[in-house]
Amino acid sequence: MVDTRVDLCGVALSNPVIAASGTFGFGQDFAPLYDLNQLGSFSFKGTTWLPREGNPSPRIAECPAGLLNAIGLQNPGVHKVISEELPRIRQVFDKPVMANVSGFSIEDYVRVSELLDAQAQVGWLEINISCPNVHGGGMAFGTDARMAGEVTRAVRAATRKPLIIKLSPNVTDITEIARACEAEGADALSLINTLLGLRLNLKTRKPLLPFGTGGLSGPAVLPIALRMVWQVYEAVRLPLVGMGGVSSARDVIEMMLAGATAVQVGSANLIDPWACPRIIHQLPGAMAQHGISCLRDIIGGAH
Amino acid sequence: MVDTRVDLCGVALSNPVIAASGTFGFGQDFAPLYDLNQLGSFSFKGTTWLPREGNPSPRIAECPAGLLNAIGLQNPGVHKVISEELPRIRQVFDKPVMANVSGFSIEDYVRVSELLDAQAQVGWLEINISCPNVHGGGMAFGTDARMAGEVTRAVRAATRKPLIIKLSPNVTDITEIARACEAEGADALSLINTLLGLRLNLKTRKPLLPFGTGGLSGPAVLPIALRMVWQVYEAVRLPLVGMGGVSSARDVIEMMLAGATAVQVGSANLIDPWACPRIIHQLPGAMAQHGISCLRDIIGGAH
Amino acid sequence: MRQTAFTILENTPIARDTYRLRLAGDTAAFKQPGQFVNLSLPGYYLRRPFSACDWQKGELLLIYKVLGQGTADLVALRPGTRLDALCGLGRGFDLNACGRQPLLVGGGVGVPPLYRLARELVARGRTVRVALGFNTAADAFLVGELQALGAQVRVATLDGSLGERGTVLAVCDADSASDFCACGPTAMLKALCAATRLPGQVSLEERMGCGFGACMGCTVMTPAGPLRVCREGPVFDREVLAW
Amino acid sequence: MRQTAFTILENTPIARDTYRLRLAGDTAAFKQPGQFVNLSLPGYYLRRPFSACDWQKGELLLIYKVLGQGTADLVALRPGTRLDALCGLGRGFDLNACGRQPLLVGGGVGVPPLYRLARELVARGRTVRVALGFNTAADAFLVGELQALGAQVRVATLDGSLGERGTVLAVCDADSASDFCACGPTAMLKALCAATRLPGQVSLEERMGCGFGACMGCTVMTPAGPLRVCREGPVFDREVLAW
Ligand SMILES: Cc1cc2nc3c(=O)[nH]c(=O)nc-3n(C[C@H](O)[C@H](O)[C@H](O)COP(=O)(O)OP(=O)(O)OC[C@H]3O[C@@H](n4cnc5c(N)ncnc54)[C@H](O)[C@@H]3O)c2cc1C
Ligand SMILES: Cc1cc2nc3c(=O)[nH]c(=O)nc-3n(C[C@H](O)[C@H](O)[C@H](O)COP(=O)(O)OP(=O)(O)OC[C@H]3O[C@@H](n4cnc5c(N)ncnc54)[C@H](O)[C@@H]3O)c2cc1C
Ligand SMILES: Cc1cc2nc3c(=O)[nH]c(=O)nc-3n(C[C@H](O)[C@H](O)[C@H](O)COP(=O)(O)O)c2cc1C
Ligand SMILES: Cc1cc2nc3c(=O)[nH]c(=O)nc-3n(C[C@H](O)[C@H](O)[C@H](O)COP(=O)(O)O)c2cc1C
Ligand code: FES
Ligand code: FES
């Protein structure tokens, strides 16, 4: 029997597969499809202080081996997440859930984190300093080491839960940002968020998405994600949550060899609702094929 | 009849399609396949002061909708390019060719440019400050606005040919680099070079490529390339040569609407040796389909 | 929702750029007219949503129009090709909300789901009127099939080459109708809602990331808050949209 | 080089993880044994290089081993499927450089091109000896076919389950040979060159970007400078490599 368990900041995962924020809602659309407890965990939709309607449509544009999204952080706001979504999650998911926190100011991040810190169901806070789809905030925090450090410090003071900072790939040197987050007390880093991209509508001769750009995800970004996980693994001592284009058990293994302790699956959920259980189911076979008996042993194994 | 002509820095092109550097050698492998004079032009393999053998193998790794390369600027050196390759090019190509110049120091860029400046066949110098596949130099120039400006200034003093600086996409803010090049006298900018990526070999549990990372190109990068062309078009007044994942006439039109005056086709040449003439052949039909009678009219049309 | 591997039985033109795609495979997931499939096409990352035009045990009928690259490529797929699809997606037309004389209004590629809807309404003994709008006669389809069900069908074309000249509104006998069910371009749906105060259900189109509620890609803003076309829709009560 | 749309005629297992892929299509571009095709597989960006095992007018034979994901998917493709390929790539074995008693040495998936080579050498009246190396009996293929051509075939397997136990070197009668032609893993080729001073040609493998000389992806370093496996090779004179 192969051993797929990993430990993420002191919280045990039965396997490293975590559904990525924004591709899994609050779990409710997947709960009728399979037992969510098969998952290592899931990261719920980016949650902000106030409810957000998100961007005008269209919000999705197709790309080769991927998609652009410009959802704009549609979510019911942290109060409703706590009063309505967390109780509904409890009914379908017994494990600690990852809380994805988004914001437009340091104060936003802090007050959302404070409220979620008090929730027993929340296993980790994942601070999204890298959303490219909102005006004023979001990605700006993730593309500047000083600001990334400041967010980390402020949220660190607001929570005793494991603190994961989610990094933006839209930077010259991701290790600089990673080190700033480490220095200010992050417990782990997750990467990558989406890459800034653009598609045009040839009929209207205008951008397809309402604000022009959107965030690129899916298999197209896998090599970039692997490179960044690889670089950050060498730059910091923190555990990493790797993501970006992961669609199969072999991708999970590749991500872990590059340095990830756990692996998130995002876009794959959208085109195959059973992607996560399929990958989890494939894992033992893929491990056996590559002579891996214990997944923990391969974390960063390619370095 | 539709009009596909464009003007790149005062040099007329019969159509905007230019084969991209590194995917077309010095044209000789394509000359037996089709008449190269169908092309707008081609950019020959990145040329350095001294001959270079390039990197150890393997140099290629497959990716979803693209590939990583780590060729390492294998080329015969500028002297042989002038004494052997340019005369051979003249035999198969009547038009001005684009000279892709690579280097490891400002002095390198300058002396290669000086020699190529004296060649009548050379229509433009395309200064590659963005090659991710060589140690010490290359990309470092392209990820720092000050250094990019310095290279531009130095080469500007060494040539009266149209000077195109080829930008790296591996940056937080490509417009900053673009503006620095404009300020120092660039006549045009070409973008994007490859994105830094990584793939691992699950059998050896090591990176597939000998130095770990390589450069990602192909359809996977198209949305990122479009976004950067879009951003740079708004930041500078220079003509842009757009590239990254272009594989069809519709991609050419999308790139021009985003802001490109001419469009390079790279990886597509590798998987379809007839990609450039195919795209050129498709252009009039695609233009007619989208109500475009003159390609020049749509440059930057989506802004 | 169910994932089904369909096999193409037939993929043939029925009007200009319009094809009838008959698929063999499990259709048990379809419960309501107006539900859709999300079809995976070889070489494309995202799936394509198409309304179920009709279904029976083991067989699904779609009608699609060539609109972009994906549907253009679909034309080339031959019988025997297997296509993966997510089935039974969305909330369709609520038959219980339909009155005794429902008016079905369809424009362009919004017409297909009305076929199943008409069939079920006729089976329930309703007097079904159908108003169809196309650009030109060459684009028209399903007219005869709808008549054969026993529906009263009126057609409008923009150039008058078939039926009345004008938009579908020209052939909407809203006066004698108890309510309406409509599917077509947003502009048509809004014009219809502006033209009549009848109760009605409208089926919306939106670009989709997933088609089953996970991504918030297909949200439409309503007074009741943001709703997902793929999950709370594609069919909405006009009151919900406040159109 | 020529681009051909092939149609699969046959895709059947002939040894462990090893398949015979018979393709219908234009083969006029093949001039020499040892040349290869670069095959486009649905869903993959890069093409896959495979040596031509044999060809005749309108028909090409490849033998491939499942090595990674692409070849694993290839197994599932059924007769009738169309596959795009670049044909007649590379410089093959130079028959004029072969002596009267050439020794053909093949290891694993290096064996296929030796079939055509043996056939052409036999046709020229040469005495052809073939030494084949496999891991185990279950991996062996083409043994009978090569014998049927009139070649003297000796086989070695690492576990001794077929022929001699050991590497292919165990069955190379270099003494009586005029020269050799070899294809197989680099380690095997180097060992062979180390073991004999006979003149010889070796066929190399390298990861390829294009397969026709454009990208410098497949370069091998030699005393004569960097050479492209896809263009100056895949078959090189051992002298050129200085092995
Ligand atoms: C609920 C629903 C039901 C539909 N039913 C039908 C039907 O029965 N018959 C029919 O012909 N068409 C129908 N459509 C429209 C159909 O989905 C699009 O025509 C199709 O996706 C276009 O794909 P493409 O690859 O040709 O276009 P491309 O423009 O190449 O596609 C690029 C991306 O945009 C999306 N897209 C493009 N146009 C549309 C559109 N109008 N609506 C939604 N997504 C779009 C594609 O799905 C793809 O993700 C329906 C759409 C929805 C949302
Ligand atoms: C000139 C030449 C002739 C060949 N002839 C044969 C033959 O007759 N029969 C046969 O079974 N195999 C042959 N090979 C090897 C064959 O190309 C690989 O087994 C095949 O590309 C593996 O593809 P994959 O998708 O299964 O592997 P993956 O590892 O999934 O492929 C990933 C990428 O790596 C490349 N790659 C992986 N392994 C190799 C390799 N060993 N050589 C070159 N590229 C590789 C693939 O082409 C692809 O680009 C030949 C290779 C070369 C260079
Ligand atoms: C539709 C969509 C919505 C997303 N929303 C969020 C979000 O709310 N918060 C966040 O941190 N990341 C969000 N992401 C980013 C993903 O969590 C993930 O980082 C990214 O998509 C890369 O992984 P993938 O290639 O597996 O999708 C979103 C991605 C998609 C496709
Ligand atoms: C194999 C290969 C070699 C390349 N060599 C060079 C080079 O020598 N100089 C250069 O400026 N760009 C080089 N490039 C980058 C391309 O010119 C182009 O910028 C990039 O590949 C993006 O375009 P594409 O997606 O169309 O390939 C190379 C790309 C590839 C794939
Ligand atoms: S398309 Fe994803 S929620 Fe509707
Ligand atoms: S594979 Fe491109 S030069 Fe050989």
mmCIF file of N, CA and C and ligand atoms in Angstrom, chain A residues 250, chain B residues 60-63 201 203 208, chain D residues 17-19 34-39 41 44-53 61-74 89 108-113 141 183 203-209 218 229-230 233-235, ligand 2:
data_model
loop_
_atom_site.group_PDB
_atom_site.id
_atom_site.type_symbol
_atom_site.label_atom_id
_atom_site.label_comp_id
_atom_site.label_asym_id
_atom_site.label_seq_id
_atom_site.Cartn_x
_atom_site.Cartn_y
_atom_site.Cartn_z
ATOM 1 N N ARG A 250 -0.006 12.416 -12.429
ATOM 2 C CA ARG A 250 1.406 12.648 -12.777
ATOM 3 C C ARG A 250 1.776 14.119 -12.600
ATOM 4 N N ILE B 60 14.817 20.315 -25.498
ATOM 5 C CA ILE B 60 13.395 20.517 -25.799
ATOM 6 C C ILE B 60 12.564 19.715 -24.801
ATOM 7 N N ALA B 61 11.520 20.320 -24.289
ATOM 8 C CA ALA B 61 10.571 19.581 -23.455
ATOM 9 C C ALA B 61 9.170 19.973 -23.880
ATOM 10 N N GLU B 62 8.326 18.981 -24.005
ATOM 11 C CA GLU B 62 6.967 19.277 -24.444
ATOM 12 C C GLU B 62 6.130 19.832 -23.298
ATOM 13 N N CYS B 63 5.154 20.662 -23.650
ATOM 14 C CA CYS B 63 4.227 21.240 -22.679
ATOM 15 C C CYS B 63 2.836 21.251 -23.296
ATOM 16 N N ASN B 201 11.435 15.291 -15.331
ATOM 17 C CA ASN B 201 11.392 13.928 -15.826
ATOM 18 C C ASN B 201 11.039 13.043 -14.643
ATOM 19 N N LYS B 203 10.881 9.937 -14.403
ATOM 20 C CA LYS B 203 11.704 8.724 -14.259
ATOM 21 C C LYS B 203 13.002 9.026 -13.515
ATOM 22 N N LEU B 208 13.942 18.029 -16.840
ATOM 23 C CA LEU B 208 14.196 17.472 -18.162
ATOM 24 C C LEU B 208 15.344 18.195 -18.846
ATOM 25 N N ASP D 17 4.399 -4.136 -24.862
ATOM 26 C CA ASP D 17 4.359 -2.679 -25.056
ATOM 27 C C ASP D 17 4.840 -2.236 -26.437
ATOM 28 N N THR D 18 4.863 -3.150 -27.381
ATOM 29 C CA THR D 18 5.417 -2.837 -28.706
ATOM 30 C C THR D 18 4.353 -3.094 -29.771
ATOM 31 N N TYR D 19 4.190 -2.145 -30.672
ATOM 32 C CA TYR D 19 3.091 -2.188 -31.636
ATOM 33 C C TYR D 19 3.597 -1.993 -33.049
ATOM 34 N N GLY D 34 16.683 4.062 -42.366
ATOM 35 C CA GLY D 34 17.194 4.885 -41.272
ATOM 36 C C GLY D 34 16.581 6.263 -41.231
ATOM 37 N N GLN D 35 15.876 6.635 -42.305
ATOM 38 C CA GLN D 35 15.145 7.904 -42.240
ATOM 39 C C GLN D 35 13.940 7.738 -41.321
ATOM 40 N N PHE D 36 13.368 8.859 -40.916
ATOM 41 C CA PHE D 36 12.268 8.776 -39.953
ATOM 42 C C PHE D 36 11.096 9.668 -40.349
ATOM 43 N N VAL D 37 9.981 9.444 -39.667
ATOM 44 C CA VAL D 37 8.809 10.308 -39.792
ATOM 45 C C VAL D 37 8.667 11.097 -38.502
ATOM 46 N N ASN D 38 8.018 12.220 -38.573
ATOM 47 C CA ASN D 38 7.664 12.959 -37.362
ATOM 48 C C ASN D 38 6.147 13.047 -37.351
ATOM 49 N N LEU D 39 5.577 12.297 -36.405
ATOM 50 C CA LEU D 39 4.151 11.996 -36.405
ATOM 51 C C LEU D 39 3.417 12.902 -35.430
ATOM 52 N N LEU D 41 0.422 13.541 -33.028
ATOM 53 C CA LEU D 41 -0.572 12.756 -32.289
ATOM 54 C C LEU D 41 -1.638 13.696 -31.744
ATOM 55 N N TYR D 44 -1.345 16.506 -28.665
ATOM 56 C CA TYR D 44 0.034 16.843 -28.286
ATOM 57 C C TYR D 44 0.584 17.917 -29.209
ATOM 58 N N TYR D 45 1.360 18.807 -28.641
ATOM 59 C CA TYR D 45 1.891 19.897 -29.452
ATOM 60 C C TYR D 45 3.035 19.432 -30.354
ATOM 61 N N LEU D 46 4.020 18.794 -29.779
ATOM 62 C CA LEU D 46 5.161 18.352 -30.591
ATOM 63 C C LEU D 46 4.842 17.049 -31.311
ATOM 64 N N ARG D 47 5.479 16.871 -32.436
ATOM 65 C CA ARG D 47 5.395 15.600 -33.144
ATOM 66 C C ARG D 47 6.300 14.564 -32.490
ATOM 67 N N ARG D 48 6.069 13.291 -32.803
ATOM 68 C CA ARG D 48 6.909 12.201 -32.293
ATOM 69 C C ARG D 48 7.700 11.585 -33.431
ATOM 70 N N PRO D 49 9.025 11.463 -33.280
ATOM 71 C CA PRO D 49 9.827 10.829 -34.329
ATOM 72 C C PRO D 49 9.837 9.300 -34.221
ATOM 73 N N PHE D 50 9.631 8.634 -35.362
ATOM 74 C CA PHE D 50 9.751 7.170 -35.431
ATOM 75 C C PHE D 50 10.477 6.794 -36.717
ATOM 76 N N SER D 51 11.366 5.847 -36.615
ATOM 77 C CA SER D 51 12.077 5.361 -37.796
ATOM 78 C C SER D 51 11.127 4.620 -38.714
ATOM 79 N N ALA D 52 11.332 4.781 -39.996
ATOM 80 C CA ALA D 52 10.607 3.947 -40.951
ATOM 81 C C ALA D 52 11.159 2.535 -40.846
ATOM 82 N N CYS D 53 10.283 1.584 -40.540
ATOM 83 C CA CYS D 53 10.713 0.178 -40.439
ATOM 84 C C CYS D 53 10.737 -0.440 -41.828
ATOM 85 N N LEU D 61 5.385 1.295 -42.723
ATOM 86 C CA LEU D 61 5.331 0.484 -41.509
ATOM 87 C C LEU D 61 6.219 1.102 -40.440
ATOM 88 N N LEU D 62 5.629 1.326 -39.277
ATOM 89 C CA LEU D 62 6.397 1.765 -38.113
ATOM 90 C C LEU D 62 6.245 0.697 -37.029
ATOM 91 N N ILE D 63 7.234 0.611 -36.180
ATOM 92 C CA ILE D 63 7.093 -0.204 -34.964
ATOM 93 C C ILE D 63 7.437 0.693 -33.798
ATOM 94 N N TYR D 64 6.509 0.782 -32.870
ATOM 95 C CA TYR D 64 6.759 1.698 -31.754
ATOM 96 C C TYR D 64 6.559 1.002 -30.420
ATOM 97 N N LYS D 65 7.263 1.523 -29.455
ATOM 98 C CA LYS D 65 7.154 1.022 -28.087
ATOM 99 C C LYS D 65 6.498 2.100 -27.237
ATOM 100 N N VAL D 66 5.638 1.681 -26.327
ATOM 101 C CA VAL D 66 5.017 2.635 -25.404
ATOM 102 C C VAL D 66 6.067 3.080 -24.396
ATOM 103 N N LEU D 67 6.346 4.391 -24.454
ATOM 104 C CA LEU D 67 7.422 4.912 -23.613
ATOM 105 C C LEU D 67 6.885 5.981 -22.673
ATOM 106 N N GLY D 68 6.050 6.830 -23.188
ATOM 107 C CA GLY D 68 5.491 7.918 -22.381
ATOM 108 C C GLY D 68 4.016 8.049 -22.680
ATOM 109 N N GLN D 69 3.485 9.230 -22.442
ATOM 110 C CA GLN D 69 2.051 9.441 -22.560
ATOM 111 C C GLN D 69 1.595 9.407 -24.017
ATOM 112 N N GLY D 70 2.391 9.999 -24.904
ATOM 113 C CA GLY D 70 1.984 10.064 -26.303
ATOM 114 C C GLY D 70 1.867 8.686 -26.930
ATOM 115 N N THR D 71 2.874 7.865 -26.749
ATOM 116 C CA THR D 71 2.811 6.518 -27.314
ATOM 117 C C THR D 71 1.736 5.689 -26.613
ATOM 118 N N ALA D 72 1.501 5.954 -25.325
ATOM 119 C CA ALA D 72 0.414 5.240 -24.635
ATOM 120 C C ALA D 72 -0.923 5.581 -25.290
ATOM 121 N N ASP D 73 -1.124 6.844 -25.627
ATOM 122 C CA ASP D 73 -2.376 7.240 -26.289
ATOM 123 C C ASP D 73 -2.462 6.699 -27.707
ATOM 124 N N LEU D 74 -1.317 6.578 -28.357
ATOM 125 C CA LEU D 74 -1.288 6.078 -29.733
ATOM 126 C C LEU D 74 -1.901 4.673 -29.821
ATOM 127 N N LEU D 89 12.423 12.132 -43.297
ATOM 128 C CA LEU D 89 13.311 13.036 -42.569
ATOM 129 C C LEU D 89 14.676 12.421 -42.316
ATOM 130 N N GLY D 108 16.508 -2.861 -28.607
ATOM 131 C CA GLY D 108 15.188 -2.338 -28.250
ATOM 132 C C GLY D 108 14.502 -1.638 -29.407
ATOM 133 N N VAL D 109 14.038 -0.401 -29.168
ATOM 134 C CA VAL D 109 13.333 0.306 -30.238
ATOM 135 C C VAL D 109 14.279 0.815 -31.313
ATOM 136 N N GLY D 110 15.542 0.461 -31.227
ATOM 137 C CA GLY D 110 16.477 0.751 -32.306
ATOM 138 C C GLY D 110 16.414 -0.295 -33.405
ATOM 139 N N VAL D 111 15.686 -1.362 -33.169
ATOM 140 C CA VAL D 111 15.637 -2.457 -34.149
ATOM 141 C C VAL D 111 14.881 -2.103 -35.437
ATOM 142 N N PRO D 112 13.738 -1.366 -35.357
ATOM 143 C CA PRO D 112 12.913 -1.207 -36.567
ATOM 144 C C PRO D 112 13.650 -0.783 -37.839
ATOM 145 N N PRO D 113 14.483 0.253 -37.827
ATOM 146 C CA PRO D 113 15.070 0.682 -39.112
ATOM 147 C C PRO D 113 15.991 -0.374 -39.715
ATOM 148 N N PHE D 141 11.150 -8.632 -31.025
ATOM 149 C CA PHE D 141 10.291 -8.540 -32.208
ATOM 150 C C PHE D 141 11.179 -8.495 -33.450
ATOM 151 N N CYS D 183 21.759 0.754 -34.298
ATOM 152 C CA CYS D 183 20.726 1.663 -33.810
ATOM 153 C C CYS D 183 20.235 1.143 -32.478
ATOM 154 N N SER D 203 22.987 5.189 -35.572
ATOM 155 C CA SER D 203 21.811 6.049 -35.629
ATOM 156 C C SER D 203 21.506 6.537 -34.218
ATOM 157 N N LEU D 204 21.436 7.867 -34.053
ATOM 158 C CA LEU D 204 21.255 8.457 -32.722
ATOM 159 C C LEU D 204 19.803 8.870 -32.484
ATOM 160 N N GLU D 205 19.475 8.999 -31.213
ATOM 161 C CA GLU D 205 18.169 9.507 -30.792
ATOM 162 C C GLU D 205 18.365 10.778 -29.998
ATOM 163 N N GLU D 206 17.522 11.745 -30.209
ATOM 164 C CA GLU D 206 17.570 12.968 -29.406
ATOM 165 C C GLU D 206 16.174 13.556 -29.359
ATOM 166 N N ARG D 207 15.840 14.243 -28.276
ATOM 167 C CA ARG D 207 14.546 14.947 -28.234
ATOM 168 C C ARG D 207 14.536 16.020 -29.303
ATOM 169 N N MET D 208 13.423 16.143 -29.985
ATOM 170 C CA MET D 208 13.366 17.020 -31.137
ATOM 171 C C MET D 208 12.282 18.073 -31.003
ATOM 172 N N GLY D 209 12.597 19.269 -31.481
ATOM 173 C CA GLY D 209 11.589 20.310 -31.560
ATOM 174 C C GLY D 209 10.869 20.249 -32.898
ATOM 175 N N CYS D 218 18.108 19.345 -31.459
ATOM 176 C CA CYS D 218 18.576 17.967 -31.406
ATOM 177 C C CYS D 218 20.080 17.862 -31.603
ATOM 178 N N VAL D 229 20.874 15.989 -35.151
ATOM 179 C CA VAL D 229 20.488 14.586 -35.331
ATOM 180 C C VAL D 229 19.428 14.466 -36.420
ATOM 181 N N CYS D 230 18.529 15.459 -36.496
ATOM 182 C CA CYS D 230 17.415 15.344 -37.445
ATOM 183 C C CYS D 230 17.820 15.651 -38.874
ATOM 184 N N GLY D 233 22.007 13.843 -39.223
ATOM 185 C CA GLY D 233 21.748 12.463 -38.823
ATOM 186 C C GLY D 233 20.347 12.096 -39.227
ATOM 187 N N PRO D 234 19.713 11.091 -38.597
ATOM 188 C CA PRO D 234 20.140 10.470 -37.344
ATOM 189 C C PRO D 234 21.319 9.511 -37.491
ATOM 190 N N VAL D 235 21.644 9.116 -38.741
ATOM 191 C CA VAL D 235 22.743 8.175 -38.912
ATOM 192 C C VAL D 235 24.038 8.949 -39.144
HETATM 193 C C1 LIG E 2 15.219 9.518 -35.060
HETATM 194 C C2 LIG E 2 14.388 8.776 -34.057
HETATM 195 C C3 LIG E 2 13.813 7.569 -34.404
HETATM 196 C C4 LIG E 2 13.038 6.859 -33.490
HETATM 197 N N1 LIG E 2 12.474 5.699 -33.888
HETATM 198 C C5 LIG E 2 11.687 5.005 -33.037
HETATM 199 C C6 LIG E 2 11.065 3.796 -33.442
HETATM 200 O O1 LIG E 2 11.196 3.340 -34.591
HETATM 201 N N2 LIG E 2 10.289 3.155 -32.552
HETATM 202 C C7 LIG E 2 10.094 3.645 -31.283
HETATM 203 O O2 LIG E 2 9.362 3.019 -30.510
HETATM 204 N N3 LIG E 2 10.668 4.781 -30.885
HETATM 205 C C8 LIG E 2 11.455 5.473 -31.718
HETATM 206 N N4 LIG E 2 12.037 6.646 -31.295
HETATM 207 C C9 LIG E 2 11.754 7.108 -29.949
HETATM 208 C C10 LIG E 2 10.386 7.793 -29.946
HETATM 209 O O3 LIG E 2 10.487 9.030 -30.609
HETATM 210 C C11 LIG E 2 9.917 8.071 -28.496
HETATM 211 O O4 LIG E 2 9.733 6.847 -27.848
HETATM 212 C C12 LIG E 2 8.629 8.856 -28.450
HETATM 213 O O5 LIG E 2 8.831 10.166 -28.928
HETATM 214 C C13 LIG E 2 8.088 8.935 -27.036
HETATM 215 O O6 LIG E 2 6.902 9.669 -27.070
HETATM 216 P P1 LIG E 2 5.941 9.670 -25.811
HETATM 217 O O7 LIG E 2 4.904 10.712 -26.057
HETATM 218 O O8 LIG E 2 5.463 8.326 -25.488
HETATM 219 O O9 LIG E 2 6.888 10.104 -24.623
HETATM 220 P P2 LIG E 2 6.811 11.395 -23.690
HETATM 221 O O10 LIG E 2 7.929 11.277 -22.745
HETATM 222 O O11 LIG E 2 5.439 11.590 -23.142
HETATM 223 O O12 LIG E 2 7.094 12.542 -24.715
HETATM 224 C C14 LIG E 2 7.444 13.865 -24.340
HETATM 225 C C15 LIG E 2 8.342 14.450 -25.393
HETATM 226 O O13 LIG E 2 9.633 13.850 -25.352
HETATM 227 C C16 LIG E 2 9.974 13.257 -26.586
HETATM 228 N N5 LIG E 2 10.666 11.986 -26.336
HETATM 229 C C17 LIG E 2 10.473 11.166 -25.280
HETATM 230 N N6 LIG E 2 11.310 10.121 -25.373
HETATM 231 C C18 LIG E 2 12.034 10.287 -26.499
HETATM 232 C C19 LIG E 2 13.057 9.544 -27.137
HETATM 233 N N7 LIG E 2 13.494 8.397 -26.641
HETATM 234 N N8 LIG E 2 13.573 10.010 -28.296
HETATM 235 C C20 LIG E 2 13.132 11.166 -28.827
HETATM 236 N N9 LIG E 2 12.167 11.916 -28.251
HETATM 237 C C21 LIG E 2 11.627 11.473 -27.112
HETATM 238 C C22 LIG E 2 8.669 13.053 -27.297
HETATM 239 O O14 LIG E 2 8.814 13.009 -28.701
HETATM 240 C C23 LIG E 2 7.893 14.259 -26.842
HETATM 241 O O15 LIG E 2 8.309 15.391 -27.543
HETATM 242 C C24 LIG E 2 12.832 7.361 -32.185
HETATM 243 C C25 LIG E 2 13.406 8.580 -31.828
HETATM 244 C C26 LIG E 2 14.189 9.287 -32.752
HETATM 245 C C27 LIG E 2 14.785 10.582 -32.345
#
